[in-house]
PDB file of C-alpha atoms in Angstrom:
ATOM      1  CA  MET A   1       7.537   0.981   5.415  1.00  0.00           C
ATOM      2  CA  LEU A   2      10.425   3.164   7.419  1.00  0.00           C
ATOM      3  CA  GLU A   3      11.562   2.511  11.028  1.00  0.00           C
ATOM      4  CA  ILE A   4      13.288   4.474  13.676  1.00  0.00           C
ATOM      5  CA  PRO A   5      14.834   1.887  15.446  1.00  0.00           C
ATOM      6  CA  GLU A   6      16.832   4.109  18.165  1.00  0.00           C
ATOM      7  CA  LEU A   7      12.941   5.143  18.940  1.00  0.00           C
ATOM      8  CA  LYS A   8      11.573   1.621  18.433  1.00  0.00           C
ATOM      9  CA  PHE A   9       8.993   3.376  15.621  1.00  0.00           C
ATOM     10  CA  TYR A  10       8.138   2.761  12.250  1.00  0.00           C
ATOM     11  CA  PHE A  11       5.520   4.017   9.764  1.00  0.00           C
ATOM     12  CA  VAL A  12       2.963   1.572   8.088  1.00  0.00           C
ATOM     13  CA  HIS A  13       3.009   3.424   4.505  1.00  0.00           C
ATOM     14  CA  ILE A  14      -0.832   2.840   3.449  1.00  0.00           C
ATOM     15  CA  HIS A  15      -0.943   2.740  -0.456  1.00  0.00           C
ATOM     16  CA  LYS A  16      -2.032   6.027  -1.879  1.00  0.00           C
ATOM     17  CA  ASN A  17      -1.884   7.861   1.357  1.00  0.00           C
ATOM     18  CA  ALA A  18       0.949  10.522   1.281  1.00  0.00           C
ATOM     19  CA  GLY A  19       2.983   7.950   2.526  1.00  0.00           C
ATOM     20  CA  ARG A  20       6.049   8.779   0.704  1.00  0.00           C
ATOM     21  CA  ALA A  21       5.940  12.830   1.789  1.00  0.00           C
ATOM     22  CA  THR A  22       4.940  11.354   5.335  1.00  0.00           C
ATOM     23  CA  GLU A  23       8.539   9.164   5.439  1.00  0.00           C
ATOM     24  CA  GLN A  24      10.745  12.126   4.174  1.00  0.00           C
ATOM     25  CA  PHE A  25       9.422  14.272   6.696  1.00  0.00           C
ATOM     26  CA  LEU A  26      10.118  11.612   9.025  1.00  0.00           C
ATOM     27  CA  ARG A  27      13.731  11.090   8.054  1.00  0.00           C
ATOM     28  CA  LYS A  28      14.573  15.037   8.088  1.00  0.00           C
ATOM     29  CA  VAL A  29      12.781  15.379  11.360  1.00  0.00           C
ATOM     30  CA  SER A  30      15.201  12.105  12.452  1.00  0.00           C
ATOM     31  CA  LEU A  31      18.122  13.812  10.917  1.00  0.00           C
ATOM     32  CA  SER A  32      17.746  16.913  12.864  1.00  0.00           C
ATOM     33  CA  LEU A  33      17.538  15.239  16.188  1.00  0.00           C
ATOM     34  CA  ASP A  34      20.790  12.953  15.056  1.00  0.00           C
ATOM     35  CA  ILE A  35      18.687   9.780  15.361  1.00  0.00           C
ATOM     36  CA  GLN A  36      20.556   6.991  13.513  1.00  0.00           C
ATOM     37  CA  GLY A  37      20.028   4.127  12.327  1.00  0.00           C
ATOM     38  CA  VAL A  38      16.552   5.080   9.771  1.00  0.00           C
ATOM     39  CA  GLU A  39      15.836   1.794   7.408  1.00  0.00           C
ATOM     40  CA  ALA A  40      12.976   1.926   4.631  1.00  0.00           C
ATOM     41  CA  ASN A  41      12.372  -1.225   3.754  1.00  0.00           C
ATOM     42  CA  SER A  42      14.101  -3.376   5.848  1.00  0.00           C
ATOM     43  CA  HIS A  43      14.106  -4.602   9.530  1.00  0.00           C
ATOM     44  CA  GLY A  44      17.703  -5.991  10.997  1.00  0.00           C
ATOM     45  CA  GLY A  45      19.116  -6.105   7.193  1.00  0.00           C
ATOM     46  CA  GLN A  46      16.228  -8.521   6.201  1.00  0.00           C
ATOM     47  CA  SER A  47      14.272  -7.052   3.195  1.00  0.00           C
ATOM     48  CA  VAL A  48      10.444  -5.528   3.934  1.00  0.00           C
ATOM     49  CA  HIS A  49       7.423  -4.671   1.377  1.00  0.00           C
ATOM     50  CA  GLY A  50       7.022  -1.118   1.276  1.00  0.00           C
ATOM     51  CA  HIS A  51       3.619  -1.203   1.775  1.00  0.00           C
ATOM     52  CA  ALA A  52       3.675  -4.402   4.516  1.00  0.00           C
ATOM     53  CA  THR A  53       1.284  -4.034   7.298  1.00  0.00           C
ATOM     54  CA  SER A  54       1.734  -4.305  11.036  1.00  0.00           C
ATOM     55  CA  TRP A  55       0.082  -7.427  11.246  1.00  0.00           C
ATOM     56  CA  MET A  56       2.553  -8.927   8.774  1.00  0.00           C
ATOM     57  CA  LEU A  57       5.319  -6.846  10.092  1.00  0.00           C
ATOM     58  CA  CYS A  58       4.751  -7.982  13.484  1.00  0.00           C
ATOM     59  CA  ASN A  59       4.143 -11.624  12.398  1.00  0.00           C
ATOM     60  CA  ARG A  60       7.187 -11.832  10.665  1.00  0.00           C
ATOM     61  CA  PHE A  61       9.373  -9.773  13.484  1.00  0.00           C
ATOM     62  CA  PRO A  62       7.002 -10.245  16.592  1.00  0.00           C
ATOM     63  CA  GLU A  63      10.174  -8.110  18.587  1.00  0.00           C
ATOM     64  CA  MET A  64       7.885  -5.021  16.411  1.00  0.00           C
ATOM     65  CA  LYS A  65       4.806  -5.937  18.290  1.00  0.00           C
ATOM     66  CA  GLU A  66       5.769  -3.722  21.402  1.00  0.00           C
ATOM     67  CA  TRP A  67       7.235  -1.207  18.991  1.00  0.00           C
ATOM     68  CA  ARG A  68       5.395   1.999  18.306  1.00  0.00           C
ATOM     69  CA  SER A  69       3.603   2.069  15.126  1.00  0.00           C
ATOM     70  CA  ALA A  70       1.641   5.589  12.824  1.00  0.00           C
ATOM     71  CA  ALA A  71       0.551   5.614   9.544  1.00  0.00           C
ATOM     72  CA  THR A  72      -1.418   8.397   7.591  1.00  0.00           C
ATOM     73  CA  ILE A  73      -4.941   8.241   6.028  1.00  0.00           C
ATOM     74  CA  ARG A  74      -6.476  10.169   3.569  1.00  0.00           C
ATOM     75  CA  ASP A  75     -10.012  11.210   2.478  1.00  0.00           C
ATOM     76  CA  PRO A  76     -11.253   7.805   0.649  1.00  0.00           C
ATOM     77  CA  LEU A  77     -12.660   9.919  -2.571  1.00  0.00           C
ATOM     78  CA  GLN A  78      -9.359  11.546  -2.736  1.00  0.00           C
ATOM     79  CA  ARG A  79      -7.387   8.297  -2.114  1.00  0.00           C
ATOM     80  CA  LEU A  80      -9.804   6.858  -4.772  1.00  0.00           C
ATOM     81  CA  LEU A  81      -9.121   9.971  -7.417  1.00  0.00           C
ATOM     82  CA  SER A  82      -5.319   9.668  -6.878  1.00  0.00           C
ATOM     83  CA  ALA A  83      -5.336   5.866  -7.746  1.00  0.00           C
ATOM     84  CA  TYR A  84      -7.607   6.226 -10.747  1.00  0.00           C
ATOM     85  CA  TYR A  85      -5.344   8.904 -11.983  1.00  0.00           C
ATOM     86  CA  TRP A  86      -1.804   7.013 -10.741  1.00  0.00           C
ATOM     87  CA  ILE A  87      -3.137   3.566 -12.725  1.00  0.00           C
ATOM     88  CA  LYS A  88      -4.211   5.604 -15.899  1.00  0.00           C
ATOM     89  CA  GLY A  89      -0.572   7.107 -15.701  1.00  0.00           C
ATOM     90  CA  LYS A  90       0.947   4.047 -15.606  1.00  0.00           C
ATOM     91  CA  PRO A  91       2.190   2.865 -18.970  1.00  0.00           C
ATOM     92  CA  ALA A  92       1.188  -0.655 -20.574  1.00  0.00           C
ATOM     93  CA  GLY A  93       3.586  -3.318 -19.232  1.00  0.00           C
ATOM     94  CA  SER A  94       4.679  -1.290 -16.046  1.00  0.00           C
ATOM     95  CA  GLU A  95       3.964  -3.761 -12.702  1.00  0.00           C
ATOM     96  CA  GLY A  96       0.713  -3.813 -11.121  1.00  0.00           C
ATOM     97  CA  LEU A  97      -2.467  -2.178 -12.301  1.00  0.00           C
ATOM     98  CA  ASN A  98      -1.623   0.169 -15.487  1.00  0.00           C
ATOM     99  CA  GLU A  99      -3.459   2.317 -18.258  1.00  0.00           C
ATOM    100  CA  THR A 100      -4.316  -1.179 -20.221  1.00  0.00           C
ATOM    101  CA  ASP A 101      -5.972  -2.415 -17.142  1.00  0.00           C
ATOM    102  CA  LEU A 102      -8.477   0.525 -17.504  1.00  0.00           C
ATOM    103  CA  SER A 103      -8.181   0.854 -21.300  1.00  0.00           C
ATOM    104  CA  THR A 104     -12.242   0.737 -21.337  1.00  0.00           C
ATOM    105  CA  VAL A 105     -13.049   2.608 -18.366  1.00  0.00           C
ATOM    106  CA  THR A 106     -13.307   6.272 -19.743  1.00  0.00           C
ATOM    107  CA  SER A 107     -14.381   8.348 -17.136  1.00  0.00           C
ATOM    108  CA  PHE A 108     -13.404   8.608 -12.988  1.00  0.00           C
ATOM    109  CA  GLU A 109     -16.992   7.772 -12.870  1.00  0.00           C
ATOM    110  CA  GLY A 110     -16.571   4.605 -14.717  1.00  0.00           C
ATOM    111  CA  PHE A 111     -13.415   3.325 -12.674  1.00  0.00           C
ATOM    112  CA  VAL A 112     -15.683   3.665  -9.822  1.00  0.00           C
ATOM    113  CA  ASP A 113     -18.579   1.739 -11.104  1.00  0.00           C
ATOM    114  CA  LYS A 114     -15.927  -1.052 -12.360  1.00  0.00           C
ATOM    115  CA  ILE A 115     -14.663  -1.605  -8.858  1.00  0.00           C
ATOM    116  CA  HIS A 116     -18.172  -1.447  -7.215  1.00  0.00           C
ATOM    117  CA  ASP A 117     -19.624  -4.025 -10.248  1.00  0.00           C
ATOM    118  CA  CYS A 118     -16.739  -6.326 -10.946  1.00  0.00           C
ATOM    119  CA  TRP A 119     -13.782  -6.630  -8.337  1.00  0.00           C
ATOM    120  CA  SER A 120     -14.308  -9.180  -5.994  1.00  0.00           C
ATOM    121  CA  ALA A 121     -12.441 -11.443  -3.729  1.00  0.00           C
ATOM    122  CA  VAL A 122     -11.772 -15.448  -3.868  1.00  0.00           C
ATOM    123  CA  ASN A 123      -9.604 -17.843  -1.924  1.00  0.00           C
ATOM    124  CA  VAL A 124      -6.882 -19.639  -4.393  1.00  0.00           C
ATOM    125  CA  GLY A 125      -4.791 -21.989  -2.178  1.00  0.00           C
ATOM    126  CA  ASN A 126      -4.146 -19.915   1.071  1.00  0.00           C
ATOM    127  CA  LYS A 127      -4.236 -16.610  -0.333  1.00  0.00           C
ATOM    128  CA  GLU A 128      -7.037 -13.810  -1.425  1.00  0.00           C
ATOM    129  CA  VAL A 129      -6.689 -13.088  -4.911  1.00  0.00           C
ATOM    130  CA  TYR A 130      -8.814 -10.187  -6.795  1.00  0.00           C
ATOM    131  CA  SER A 131     -10.380 -10.059  -9.910  1.00  0.00           C
ATOM    132  CA  ALA A 132     -12.943  -9.159 -12.580  1.00  0.00           C
ATOM    133  CA  PRO A 133     -15.312 -11.620 -13.845  1.00  0.00           C
ATOM    134  CA  ASN A 134     -13.569 -13.033 -17.405  1.00  0.00           C
ATOM    135  CA  ALA A 135     -10.131 -10.687 -16.277  1.00  0.00           C
ATOM    136  CA  ARG A 136      -7.308 -11.141 -18.443  1.00  0.00           C
ATOM    137  CA  VAL A 137      -5.331 -10.762 -15.183  1.00  0.00           C
ATOM    138  CA  LYS A 138      -5.868 -11.981 -11.449  1.00  0.00           C
ATOM    139  CA  PHE A 139      -4.488  -9.534  -8.659  1.00  0.00           C
ATOM    140  CA  THR A 140      -2.791 -10.815  -5.371  1.00  0.00           C
ATOM    141  CA  PRO A 141      -2.439  -8.912  -2.407  1.00  0.00           C
ATOM    142  CA  GLU A 142       0.912  -7.320  -3.074  1.00  0.00           C
ATOM    143  CA  GLN A 143      -0.085  -6.526  -6.550  1.00  0.00           C
ATOM    144  CA  PHE A 144      -3.447  -4.877  -5.390  1.00  0.00           C
ATOM    145  CA  VAL A 145      -5.112  -4.918  -1.781  1.00  0.00           C
ATOM    146  CA  TYR A 146      -3.661  -5.096   1.135  1.00  0.00           C
ATOM    147  CA  PRO A 147      -4.560  -7.393   4.098  1.00  0.00           C
ATOM    148  CA  ASP A 148      -5.339  -5.195   6.417  1.00  0.00           C
ATOM    149  CA  GLN A 149      -7.653  -2.993   4.285  1.00  0.00           C
ATOM    150  CA  THR A 150     -10.939  -4.120   3.104  1.00  0.00           C
ATOM    151  CA  SER A 151      -9.799  -3.281  -0.252  1.00  0.00           C
ATOM    152  CA  TYR A 152      -7.487  -0.861  -1.796  1.00  0.00           C
ATOM    153  CA  LEU A 153      -9.608   1.236  -3.747  1.00  0.00           C
ATOM    154  CA  VAL A 154     -12.857   0.953  -1.945  1.00  0.00           C
TER     155      VAL A 154
END
């Protein structure tokens, strides 16, 4: 999430959708226009999750309902492919999904099959938790799925 308070604008960073590149571009444009106060992952000095959704931001900061927002999206297949290589490249023990979680997957097609066949949402308390049957790890939205998307990878 990147905000430009002077313009009452924020950018929503959807995971694996060129968010960092877009944030860098917005920073450069802001500097060239001499716009001050560009903030990443915070609003009014309060920390915000880097992949916070518009819904999350507007619930936490009602004044942002009046702001303009934007996000980048990419071809779903390219996004899924990017996620596959990103996860495969994360060392064991890394935060969130990492190579250990995909140790039984030998191909991109296997990755897609695993997601299609195994991942489901269950409600635990007031929070959706995503996991595969008999999974050793349960994934919360902060780690895997974001509330404004049907699924992070699908």
